[in-house]
Structure formats: C-alpha cells, structure tokens
Amino acid sequence: MSDRPLKELRKNLSAHFCLVPFTTIILEPDGKVGICRNKGDNFPIGHIKDRPFDDLWDIRNSPKAQQWRQEFLDNTPVICHHEVNYRKCHLEYGFNTLADHAELSAKQQGKILRLTANLNGQCNLRCPFCTVWQSPNGNYTEENFWAPARISLFPYLKEIDMLGGEPFIQADTFKLIKEVSNLNPDCQWFFTTNMAWSLSSKVEELLNLIDVKILTVSIDSLVPETYGILRPPAKLPIILRNLEKIVNYNETRKKPFKIAINSLFQKLNWQELPEVVRFTIKNNFALNPILLRVPASSSLLDYSESEKKKILDYYFEKIDSKDLKLITPVIIPLIEELQPIDKAYYYQILRNY
C-alpha cells in the first residue's frame, strides 16, 4: 500500500468521489453485509445468512450496491449526499489507501480488497449514543465464516479495518490476526478502539505480527466528568494512561502506525472542540471530528439559528485560522442550515482563511 499524500492518491478522482464502495465489505454482528462503515447496519446490501459465504461476491454486486457505485461514477452521489458534502469522510486518508488497486466499475469482478470486521457487539462501554454494544455475538462460526474465508477472502485482502464493540477485548480479533497474518502477512490493519483496556504483552505480541497502518481512538471529551457521561463506565485518566502506553509501544515498532482521534460532538461537549484540536496537534495525532445527528435532540443541528451562529463564532474565535480546515465536518453542516445571508457570511470567513 502506498504512503503517498492524500492529494496524490486522489489526483484522478472528483472532489465527491468515494473509493469505499469499490473496495470494501463490512460484516455486521447480526450478519448484515454492507460496504461502508459510516453508513453502518442501517444501509445493508445483503445478509450473510441469505446464502453461502462464498457468495459474498454476489451480495457485493446486488442492485443496491451497483447503484451506490454508479452514483459515484456519474459524479451524482445521492446515497452518500450528506457524507460527501458535510461529513467529508471520503477524504479521510484511511479510506483512500487503496486508490491504486480499486476496480472503478459498478459491477465488481475481482477480489474483495478491504474487510471491515464488525464481527460481534462485545464491548466494555455502554455509550448512550451507540447501539453496537447491544448487538449479538457469535454469529460468525467456523462453518459460515472462518473455513470459507480462509480460502476465498483472507489470502487476497489488502486491508482489514477492525471495529466493534471493542475489538481489543474480542477473541475474534485475536483469532483474525493469527489467521490472516499466517496466510497474508502483507495485509495492512486499521483499528478503532475506545482505549478502555490496557496494553498487555499478549496484545503486543499479536500486534507485532501485523502491519498496523492507523489506530483510531474514540475520545469525545477531555473533561473527566463529561467523558464519564458520554463513555460510561470508563474514566478519562485511565483512557489517557492507556493511550500513553500505546504511544510508547508505537515508538518501539520497526514500522510505527499513525494514531488518530475520533471525536463525536454534540450538545454536551461542543465547547471542547478547540481543546481537542489543540490536544491532537500537540501529540501529532490526526483528528476525525464528527457531528452527532442521532438522536436529534442531542445534536447541534437541533439548536436555533442564533445558537448555531454563537457556536460558529466561538469556533472561529477559539481555533487558530490555519486549523479551521480540521473541523469542517462539524462547522459545514451548521453553516448549511443558516439563512442565505448568514451562510454567505460564514463561508466568506472560511474562504479568507
């Protein structure tokens, strides 16, 4: 996989083009099959129980999946209109690393390049805005997944993106690392973790077997009280100590991985965005800010227009102008909901920066 800059990876792609539907299969805990982690299990293209695992190629070429790809090929994304216009997730580096290998056609003929593995809902937290921890466990068995995957999936993957629940407390994660590293040692790995676990020698040994590209840590608040509300029952000081252990371990690796921070902003924590920006810059972490939309009552989009303008003014005041580009997934949706004259005003500020 390439370590080229994002701009170079995307040089032949339109501004709204997303590579994920052309590279990826996501397996959900309940057996749903999708092609995008950010759409999640609310937008499946099939179900693993509908047919044998070897027929994943048929599932990924379902009419819905082909329509999804065709919209990007026609430069008219409808299914992902919100994502490409506001969330900008298609521009995240980790979703573009397969640009050199993607088959840019509505109907896919080649091998699956990227597996997003959300194999069970086991989690050590009970976040109020998340339902994954309520998802089932144990649906992926030796017969319906592991045995056929050793033949038709694992040897050909270029990337694996581990989700949860919490992947680092799941036996499936450790089994997958052992299985794939044996069959396909060049596969690159991405992890999303809540960091509510402590790095052990066992985990280090497993991570040493694989090429980790990016480890993304979900931290929505740097205020202990607020963090405790958003990520119960975890405690922020423990999370930060565990993160420090990961940073120290990463420095010992022959090939260090990139560390990113996912932060979900909502009514309870919106004022913390400037501090989170400073925290990530200080520690040389990447930042993936996300605007909460569901439940709507907790979203910043639920505020009145005057309140949205106060939030925008606060961000423009507290965040260095050179860093505003880091928070566009949060501020652009707010700007888009303003009256035309106010919308023009805030976009002009952005252009001036």
mmCIF file with all atom_site columns, C-alpha atoms in Angstrom, residues 224 227-228 231 233-240:
data_model
loop_
_atom_site.group_PDB
_atom_site.id
_atom_site.type_symbol
_atom_site.label_atom_id
_atom_site.label_alt_id
_atom_site.label_comp_id
_atom_site.label_asym_id
_atom_site.label_entity_id
_atom_site.label_seq_id
_atom_site.pdbx_PDB_ins_code
_atom_site.Cartn_x
_atom_site.Cartn_y
_atom_site.Cartn_z
_atom_site.occupancy
_atom_site.B_iso_or_equiv
_atom_site.pdbx_formal_charge
_atom_site.auth_seq_id
_atom_site.auth_comp_id
_atom_site.auth_asym_id
_atom_site.auth_atom_id
_atom_site.pdbx_PDB_model_num
ATOM 1  C CA . PRO A 1 224 ? -13.400 13.813 33.081 1.00 0.00 ? 224 PRO A CA 1
ATOM 2  C CA . TYR A 1 227 ? -16.242 11.935 29.321 1.00 0.00 ? 227 TYR A CA 1
ATOM 3  C CA . GLY A 1 228 ? -17.831 9.785  32.037 1.00 0.00 ? 228 GLY A CA 1
ATOM 4  C CA . ARG A 1 231 ? -18.459 6.856  27.627 1.00 0.00 ? 231 ARG A CA 1
ATOM 5  C CA . PRO A 1 233 ? -18.282 3.359  32.754 1.00 0.00 ? 233 PRO A CA 1
ATOM 6  C CA . ALA A 1 234 ? -14.814 4.428  31.535 1.00 0.00 ? 234 ALA A CA 1
ATOM 7  C CA . LYS A 1 235 ? -12.704 7.037  33.359 1.00 0.00 ? 235 LYS A CA 1
ATOM 8  C CA . LEU A 1 236 ? -10.790 9.594  31.309 1.00 0.00 ? 236 LEU A CA 1
ATOM 9  C CA . PRO A 1 237 ? -7.494  9.444  33.304 1.00 0.00 ? 237 PRO A CA 1
ATOM 10 C CA . ILE A 1 238 ? -7.334  5.690  32.721 1.00 0.00 ? 238 ILE A CA 1
ATOM 11 C CA . ILE A 1 239 ? -8.049  6.139  29.000 1.00 0.00 ? 239 ILE A CA 1
ATOM 12 C CA . LEU A 1 240 ? -5.265  8.712  28.663 1.00 0.00 ? 240 LEU A CA 1
#
